[in-house]
mmCIF file of N, CA, C and O in Angstrom:
data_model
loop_
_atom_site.group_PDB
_atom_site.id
_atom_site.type_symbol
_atom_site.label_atom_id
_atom_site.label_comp_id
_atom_site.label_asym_id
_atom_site.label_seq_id
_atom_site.Cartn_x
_atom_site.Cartn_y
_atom_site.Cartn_z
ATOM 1 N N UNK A 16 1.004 5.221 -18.014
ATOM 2 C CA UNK A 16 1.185 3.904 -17.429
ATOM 3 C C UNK A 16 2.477 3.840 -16.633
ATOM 4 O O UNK A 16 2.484 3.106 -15.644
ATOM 5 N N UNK A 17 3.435 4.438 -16.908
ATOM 6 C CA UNK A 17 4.662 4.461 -15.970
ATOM 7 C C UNK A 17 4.894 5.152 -14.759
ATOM 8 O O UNK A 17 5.873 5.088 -14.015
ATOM 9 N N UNK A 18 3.450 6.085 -14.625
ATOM 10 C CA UNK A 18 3.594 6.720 -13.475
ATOM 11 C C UNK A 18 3.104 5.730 -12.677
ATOM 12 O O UNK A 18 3.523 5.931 -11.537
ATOM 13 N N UNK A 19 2.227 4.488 -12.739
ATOM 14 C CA UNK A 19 1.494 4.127 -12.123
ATOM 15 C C UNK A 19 2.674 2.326 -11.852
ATOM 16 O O UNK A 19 2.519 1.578 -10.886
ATOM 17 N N UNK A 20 3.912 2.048 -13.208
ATOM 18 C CA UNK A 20 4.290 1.301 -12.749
ATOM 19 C C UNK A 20 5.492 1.463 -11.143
ATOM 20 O O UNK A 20 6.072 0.673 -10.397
ATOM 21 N N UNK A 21 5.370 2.848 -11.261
ATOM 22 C CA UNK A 21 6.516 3.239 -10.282
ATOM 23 C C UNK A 21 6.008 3.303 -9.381
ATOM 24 O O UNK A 21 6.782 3.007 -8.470
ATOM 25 N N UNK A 22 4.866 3.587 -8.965
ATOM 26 C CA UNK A 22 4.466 3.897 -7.825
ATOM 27 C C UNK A 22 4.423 2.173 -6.895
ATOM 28 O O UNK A 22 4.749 1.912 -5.737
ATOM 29 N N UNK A 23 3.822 1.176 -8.118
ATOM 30 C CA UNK A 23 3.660 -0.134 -7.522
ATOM 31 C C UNK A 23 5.716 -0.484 -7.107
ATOM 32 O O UNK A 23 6.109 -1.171 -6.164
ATOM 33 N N UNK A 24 6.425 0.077 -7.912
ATOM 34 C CA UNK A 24 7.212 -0.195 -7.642
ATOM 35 C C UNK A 24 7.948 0.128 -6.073
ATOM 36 O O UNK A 24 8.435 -0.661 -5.264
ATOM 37 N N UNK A 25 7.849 1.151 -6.042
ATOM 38 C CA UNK A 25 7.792 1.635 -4.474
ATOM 39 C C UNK A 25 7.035 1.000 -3.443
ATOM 40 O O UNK A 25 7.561 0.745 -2.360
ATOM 41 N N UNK A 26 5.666 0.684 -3.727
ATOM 42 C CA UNK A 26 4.888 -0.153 -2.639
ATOM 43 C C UNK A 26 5.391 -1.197 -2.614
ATOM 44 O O UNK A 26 5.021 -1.896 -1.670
ATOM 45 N N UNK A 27 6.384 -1.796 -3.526
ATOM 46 C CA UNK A 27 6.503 -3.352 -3.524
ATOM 47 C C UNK A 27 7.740 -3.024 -2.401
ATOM 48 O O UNK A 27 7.825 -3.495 -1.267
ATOM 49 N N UNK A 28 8.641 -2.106 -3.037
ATOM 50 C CA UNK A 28 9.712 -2.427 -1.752
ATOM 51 C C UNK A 28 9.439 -1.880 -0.658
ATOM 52 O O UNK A 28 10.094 -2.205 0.332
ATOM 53 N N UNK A 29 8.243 -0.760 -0.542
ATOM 54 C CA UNK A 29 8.106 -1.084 1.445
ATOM 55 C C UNK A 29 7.870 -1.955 1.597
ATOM 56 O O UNK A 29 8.481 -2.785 2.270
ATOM 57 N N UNK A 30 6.786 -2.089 0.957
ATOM 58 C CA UNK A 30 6.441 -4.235 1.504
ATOM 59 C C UNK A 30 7.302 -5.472 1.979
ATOM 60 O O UNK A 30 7.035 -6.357 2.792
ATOM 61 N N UNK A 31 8.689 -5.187 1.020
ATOM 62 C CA UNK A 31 9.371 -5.570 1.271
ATOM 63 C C UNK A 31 10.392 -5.308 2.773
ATOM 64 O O UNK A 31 10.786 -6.140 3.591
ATOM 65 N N UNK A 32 10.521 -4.386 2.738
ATOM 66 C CA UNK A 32 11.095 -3.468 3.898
ATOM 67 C C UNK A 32 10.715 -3.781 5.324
ATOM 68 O O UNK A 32 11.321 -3.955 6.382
ATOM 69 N N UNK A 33 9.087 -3.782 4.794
ATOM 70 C CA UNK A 33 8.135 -4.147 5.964
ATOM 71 C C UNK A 33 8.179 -5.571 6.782
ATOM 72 O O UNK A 33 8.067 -5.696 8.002
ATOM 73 N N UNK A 34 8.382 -6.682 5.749
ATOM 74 C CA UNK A 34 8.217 -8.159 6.075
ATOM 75 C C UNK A 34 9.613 -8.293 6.715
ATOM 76 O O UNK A 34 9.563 -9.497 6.966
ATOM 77 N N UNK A 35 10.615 -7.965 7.078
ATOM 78 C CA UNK A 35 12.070 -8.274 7.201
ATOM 79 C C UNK A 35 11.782 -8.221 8.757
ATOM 80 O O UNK A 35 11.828 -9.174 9.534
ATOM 81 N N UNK A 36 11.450 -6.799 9.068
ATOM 82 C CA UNK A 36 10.561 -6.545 10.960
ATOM 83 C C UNK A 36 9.938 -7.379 11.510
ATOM 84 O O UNK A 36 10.092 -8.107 12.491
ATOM 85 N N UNK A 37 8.678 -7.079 10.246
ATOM 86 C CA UNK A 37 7.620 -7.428 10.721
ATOM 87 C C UNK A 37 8.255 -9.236 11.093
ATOM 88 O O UNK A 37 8.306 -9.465 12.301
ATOM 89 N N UNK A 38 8.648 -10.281 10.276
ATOM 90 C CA UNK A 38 8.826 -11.410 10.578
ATOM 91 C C UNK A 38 10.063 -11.658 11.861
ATOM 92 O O UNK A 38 10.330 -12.794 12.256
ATOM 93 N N UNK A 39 10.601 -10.676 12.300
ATOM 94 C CA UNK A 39 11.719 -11.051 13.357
ATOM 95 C C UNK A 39 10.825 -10.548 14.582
ATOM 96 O O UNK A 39 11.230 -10.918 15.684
ATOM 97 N N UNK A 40 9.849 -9.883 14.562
ATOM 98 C CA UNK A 40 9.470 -9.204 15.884
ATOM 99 C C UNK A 40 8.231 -10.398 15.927
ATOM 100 O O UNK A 40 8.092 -10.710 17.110
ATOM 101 N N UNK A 41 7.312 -11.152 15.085
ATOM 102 C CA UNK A 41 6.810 -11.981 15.131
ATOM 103 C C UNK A 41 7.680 -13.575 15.746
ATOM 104 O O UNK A 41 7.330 -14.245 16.718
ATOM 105 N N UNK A 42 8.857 -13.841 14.820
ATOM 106 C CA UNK A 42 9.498 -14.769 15.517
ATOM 107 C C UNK A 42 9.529 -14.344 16.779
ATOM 108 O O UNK A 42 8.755 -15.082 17.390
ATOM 109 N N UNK A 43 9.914 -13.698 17.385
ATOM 110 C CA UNK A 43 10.436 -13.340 18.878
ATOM 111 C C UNK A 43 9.162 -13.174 19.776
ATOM 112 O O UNK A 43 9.264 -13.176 21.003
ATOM 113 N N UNK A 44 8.216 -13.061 19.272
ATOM 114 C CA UNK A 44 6.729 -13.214 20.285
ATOM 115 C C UNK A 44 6.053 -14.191 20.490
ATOM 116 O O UNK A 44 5.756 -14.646 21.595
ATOM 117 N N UNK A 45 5.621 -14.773 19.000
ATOM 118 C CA UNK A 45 5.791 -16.710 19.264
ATOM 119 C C UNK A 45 6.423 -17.920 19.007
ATOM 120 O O UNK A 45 6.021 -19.044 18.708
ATOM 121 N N UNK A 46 8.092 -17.148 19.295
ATOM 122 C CA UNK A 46 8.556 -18.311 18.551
ATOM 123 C C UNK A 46 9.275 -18.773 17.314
ATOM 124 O O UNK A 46 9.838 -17.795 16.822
ATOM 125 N N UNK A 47 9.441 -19.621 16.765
ATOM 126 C CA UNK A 47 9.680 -19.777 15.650
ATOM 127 C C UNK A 47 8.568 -21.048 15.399
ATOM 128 O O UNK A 47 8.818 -22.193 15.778
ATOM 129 N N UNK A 48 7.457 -20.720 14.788
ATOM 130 C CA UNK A 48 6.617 -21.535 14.426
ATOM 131 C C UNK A 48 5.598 -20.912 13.353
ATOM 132 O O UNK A 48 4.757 -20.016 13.427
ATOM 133 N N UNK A 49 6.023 -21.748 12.343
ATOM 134 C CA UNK A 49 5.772 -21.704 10.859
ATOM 135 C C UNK A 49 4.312 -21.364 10.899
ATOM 136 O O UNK A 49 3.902 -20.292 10.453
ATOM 137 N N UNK A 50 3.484 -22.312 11.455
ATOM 138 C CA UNK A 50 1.921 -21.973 11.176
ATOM 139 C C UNK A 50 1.474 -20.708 11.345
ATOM 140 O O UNK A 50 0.744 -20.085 10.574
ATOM 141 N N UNK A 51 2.160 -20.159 12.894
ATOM 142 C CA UNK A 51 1.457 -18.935 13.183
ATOM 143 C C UNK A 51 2.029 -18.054 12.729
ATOM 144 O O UNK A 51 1.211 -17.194 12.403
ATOM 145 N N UNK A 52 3.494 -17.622 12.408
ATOM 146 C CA UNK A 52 3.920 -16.573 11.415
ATOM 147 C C UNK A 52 3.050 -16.651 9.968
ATOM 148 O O UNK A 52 2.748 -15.538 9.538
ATOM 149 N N UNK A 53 2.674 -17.618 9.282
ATOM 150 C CA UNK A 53 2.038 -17.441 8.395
ATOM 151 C C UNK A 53 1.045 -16.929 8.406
ATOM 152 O O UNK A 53 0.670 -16.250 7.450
ATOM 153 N N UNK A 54 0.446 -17.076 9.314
ATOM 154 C CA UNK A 54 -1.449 -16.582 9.443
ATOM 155 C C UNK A 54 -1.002 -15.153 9.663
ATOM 156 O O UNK A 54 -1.054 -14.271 8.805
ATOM 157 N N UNK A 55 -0.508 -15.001 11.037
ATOM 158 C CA UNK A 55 -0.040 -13.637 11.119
ATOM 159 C C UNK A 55 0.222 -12.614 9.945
ATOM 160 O O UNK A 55 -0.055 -11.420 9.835
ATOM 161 N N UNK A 56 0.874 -13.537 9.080
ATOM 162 C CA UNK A 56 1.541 -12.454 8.118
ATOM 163 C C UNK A 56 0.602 -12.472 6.861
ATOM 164 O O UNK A 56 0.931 -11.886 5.830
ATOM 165 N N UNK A 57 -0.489 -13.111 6.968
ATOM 166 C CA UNK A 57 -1.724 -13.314 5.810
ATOM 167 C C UNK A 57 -2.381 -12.044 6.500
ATOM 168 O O UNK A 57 -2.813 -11.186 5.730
ATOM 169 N N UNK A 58 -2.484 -11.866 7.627
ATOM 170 C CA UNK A 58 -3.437 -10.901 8.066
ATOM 171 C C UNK A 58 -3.009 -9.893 8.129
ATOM 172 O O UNK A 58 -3.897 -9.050 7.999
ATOM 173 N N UNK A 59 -1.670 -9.312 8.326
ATOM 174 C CA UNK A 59 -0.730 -8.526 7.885
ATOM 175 C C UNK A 59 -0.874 -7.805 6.815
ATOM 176 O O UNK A 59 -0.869 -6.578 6.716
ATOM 177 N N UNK A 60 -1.062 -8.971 5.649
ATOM 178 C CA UNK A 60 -0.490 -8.486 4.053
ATOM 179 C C UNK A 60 -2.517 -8.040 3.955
ATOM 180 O O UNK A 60 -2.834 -6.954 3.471
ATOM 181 N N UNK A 61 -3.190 -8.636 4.266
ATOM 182 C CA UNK A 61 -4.777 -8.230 4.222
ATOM 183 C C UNK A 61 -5.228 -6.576 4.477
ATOM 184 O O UNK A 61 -5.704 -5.759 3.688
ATOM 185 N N UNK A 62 -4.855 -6.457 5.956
ATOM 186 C CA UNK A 62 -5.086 -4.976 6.555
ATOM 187 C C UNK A 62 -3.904 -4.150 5.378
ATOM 188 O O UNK A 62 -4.473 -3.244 4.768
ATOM 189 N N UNK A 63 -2.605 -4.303 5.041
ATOM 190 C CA UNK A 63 -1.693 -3.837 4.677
ATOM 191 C C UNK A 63 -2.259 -3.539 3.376
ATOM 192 O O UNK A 63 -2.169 -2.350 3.070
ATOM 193 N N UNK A 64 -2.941 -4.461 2.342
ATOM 194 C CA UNK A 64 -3.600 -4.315 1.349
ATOM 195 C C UNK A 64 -4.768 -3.496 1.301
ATOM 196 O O UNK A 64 -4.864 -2.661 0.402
ATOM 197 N N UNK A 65 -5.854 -3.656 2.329
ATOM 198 C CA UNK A 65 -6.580 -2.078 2.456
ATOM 199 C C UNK A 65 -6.151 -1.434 2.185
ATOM 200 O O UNK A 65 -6.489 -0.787 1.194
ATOM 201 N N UNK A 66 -4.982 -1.154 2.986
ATOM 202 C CA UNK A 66 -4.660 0.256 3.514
ATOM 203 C C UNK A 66 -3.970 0.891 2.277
ATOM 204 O O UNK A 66 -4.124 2.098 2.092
ATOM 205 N N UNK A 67 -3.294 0.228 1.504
ATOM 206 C CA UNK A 67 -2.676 0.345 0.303
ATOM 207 C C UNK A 67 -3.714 1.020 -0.772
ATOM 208 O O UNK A 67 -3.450 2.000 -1.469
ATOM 209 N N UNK A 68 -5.017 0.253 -0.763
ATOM 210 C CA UNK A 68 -6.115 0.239 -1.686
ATOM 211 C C UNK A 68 -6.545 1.823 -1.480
ATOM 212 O O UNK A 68 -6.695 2.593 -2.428
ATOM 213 N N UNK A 69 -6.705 2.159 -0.198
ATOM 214 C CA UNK A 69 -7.147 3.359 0.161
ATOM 215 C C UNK A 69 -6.181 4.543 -0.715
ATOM 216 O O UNK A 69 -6.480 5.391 -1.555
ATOM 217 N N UNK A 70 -5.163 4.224 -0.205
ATOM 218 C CA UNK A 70 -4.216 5.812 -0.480
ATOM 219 C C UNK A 70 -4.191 5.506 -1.922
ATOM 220 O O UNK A 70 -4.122 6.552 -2.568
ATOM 221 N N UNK A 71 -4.222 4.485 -2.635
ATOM 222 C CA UNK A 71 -4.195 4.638 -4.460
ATOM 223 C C UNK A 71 -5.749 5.080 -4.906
ATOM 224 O O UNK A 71 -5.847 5.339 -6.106
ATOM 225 N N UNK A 72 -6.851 5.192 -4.198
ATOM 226 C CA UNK A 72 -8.019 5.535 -4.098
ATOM 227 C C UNK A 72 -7.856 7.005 -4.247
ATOM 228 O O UNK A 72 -8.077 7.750 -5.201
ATOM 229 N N UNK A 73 -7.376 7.238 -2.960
ATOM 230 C CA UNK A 73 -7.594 8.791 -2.461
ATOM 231 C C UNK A 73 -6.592 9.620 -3.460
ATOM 232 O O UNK A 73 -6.972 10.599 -4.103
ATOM 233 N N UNK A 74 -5.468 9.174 -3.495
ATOM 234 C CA UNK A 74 -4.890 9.877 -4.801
ATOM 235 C C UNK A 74 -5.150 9.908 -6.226
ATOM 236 O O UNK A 74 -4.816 10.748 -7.061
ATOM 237 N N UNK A 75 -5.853 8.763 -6.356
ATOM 238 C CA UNK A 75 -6.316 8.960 -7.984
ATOM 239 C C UNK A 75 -7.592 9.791 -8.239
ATOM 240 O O UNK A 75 -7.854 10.321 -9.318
ATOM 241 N N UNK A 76 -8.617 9.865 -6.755
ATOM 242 C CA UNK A 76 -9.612 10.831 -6.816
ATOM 243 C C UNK A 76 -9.336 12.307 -6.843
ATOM 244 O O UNK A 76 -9.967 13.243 -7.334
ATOM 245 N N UNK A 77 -7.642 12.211 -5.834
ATOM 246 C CA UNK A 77 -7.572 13.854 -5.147
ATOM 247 C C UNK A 77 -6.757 14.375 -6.534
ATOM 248 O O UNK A 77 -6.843 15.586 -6.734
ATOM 249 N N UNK A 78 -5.705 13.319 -7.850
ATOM 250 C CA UNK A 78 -5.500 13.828 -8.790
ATOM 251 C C UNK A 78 -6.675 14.271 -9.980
ATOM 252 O O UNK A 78 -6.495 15.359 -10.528
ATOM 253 N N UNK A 79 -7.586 13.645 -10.291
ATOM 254 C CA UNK A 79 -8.740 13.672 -11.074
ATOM 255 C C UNK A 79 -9.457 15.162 -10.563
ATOM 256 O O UNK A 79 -10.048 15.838 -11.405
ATOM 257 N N UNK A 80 -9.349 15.723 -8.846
ATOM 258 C CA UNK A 80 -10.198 16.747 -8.768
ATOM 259 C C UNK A 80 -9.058 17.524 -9.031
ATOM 260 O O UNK A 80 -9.479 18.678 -9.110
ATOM 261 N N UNK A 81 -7.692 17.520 -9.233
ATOM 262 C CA UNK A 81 -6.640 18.657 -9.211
ATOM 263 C C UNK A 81 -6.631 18.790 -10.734
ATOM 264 O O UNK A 81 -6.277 19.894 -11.150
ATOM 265 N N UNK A 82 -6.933 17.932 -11.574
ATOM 266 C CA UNK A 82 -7.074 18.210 -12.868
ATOM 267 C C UNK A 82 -7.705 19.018 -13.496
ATOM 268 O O UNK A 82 -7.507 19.979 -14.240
ATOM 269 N N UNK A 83 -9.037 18.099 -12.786
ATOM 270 C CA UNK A 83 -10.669 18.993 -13.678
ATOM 271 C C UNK A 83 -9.909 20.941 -12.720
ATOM 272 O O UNK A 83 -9.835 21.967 -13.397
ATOM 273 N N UNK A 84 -9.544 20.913 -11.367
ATOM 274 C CA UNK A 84 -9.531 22.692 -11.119
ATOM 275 C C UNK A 84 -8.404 23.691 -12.411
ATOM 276 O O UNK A 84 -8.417 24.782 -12.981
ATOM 277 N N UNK A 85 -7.322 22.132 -12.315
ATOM 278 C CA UNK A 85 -6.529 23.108 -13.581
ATOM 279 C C UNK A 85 -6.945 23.360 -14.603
ATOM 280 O O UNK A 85 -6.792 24.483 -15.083
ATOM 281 N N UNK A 86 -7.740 22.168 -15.374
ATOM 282 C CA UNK A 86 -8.959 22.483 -16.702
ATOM 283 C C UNK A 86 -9.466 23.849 -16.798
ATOM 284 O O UNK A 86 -9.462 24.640 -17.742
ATOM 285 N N UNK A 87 -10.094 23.984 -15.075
ATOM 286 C CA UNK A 87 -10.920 25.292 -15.403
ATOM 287 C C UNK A 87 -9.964 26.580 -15.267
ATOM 288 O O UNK A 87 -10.505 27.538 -15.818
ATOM 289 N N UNK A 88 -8.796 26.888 -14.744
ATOM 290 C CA UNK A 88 -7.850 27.688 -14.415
ATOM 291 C C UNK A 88 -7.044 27.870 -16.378
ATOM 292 O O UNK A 88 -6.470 28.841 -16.871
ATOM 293 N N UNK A 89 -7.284 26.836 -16.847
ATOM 294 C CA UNK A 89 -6.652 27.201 -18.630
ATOM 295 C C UNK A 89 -7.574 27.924 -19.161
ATOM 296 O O UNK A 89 -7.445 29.084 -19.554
ATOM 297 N N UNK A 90 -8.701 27.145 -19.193
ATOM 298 C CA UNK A 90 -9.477 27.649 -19.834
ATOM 299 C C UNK A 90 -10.259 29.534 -19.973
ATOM 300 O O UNK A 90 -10.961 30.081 -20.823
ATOM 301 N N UNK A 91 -9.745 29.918 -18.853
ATOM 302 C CA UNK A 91 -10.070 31.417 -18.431
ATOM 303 C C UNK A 91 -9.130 32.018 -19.060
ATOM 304 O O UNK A 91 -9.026 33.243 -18.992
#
């Protein structure tokens, strides 16, 4: 369980990292207006959340197949 709280821990602070940009390069394209930075940044955190979903996907599959090969590499 702690490998898995660290890892969220790391995604939380790019995320963090991310919104600091991401919200000044948004102010500066429309503005300073509350409504549309918000939507913006809902759709942001949406695609951003895929994309997140994916790579904890692909690594928990690509660890599960690196396992079962070491399984069979002991067992010989």
């Amino acid at each position: 369980m702690g490998k898995n709280r660290d890892i969220l821990k790391v995604l939380l602070v790019i995320l963090i990292g991310m919104f600091i940009p991401f919200l000044g390069s948004v102010t500066l394209s429309y503005g300073f207006e509350p409504n549309m930075i918000l939507v913006t940044f809902l759709y942001y955190l949406v695609f951003f959340g895929l994309e997140l979903g994916f790579v904890y996907l692909y690594f928990t599959f690509s660890g599960r197949r690196a396992n079962k090969k070491m399984e069979q590499y002991k067992s010989k």
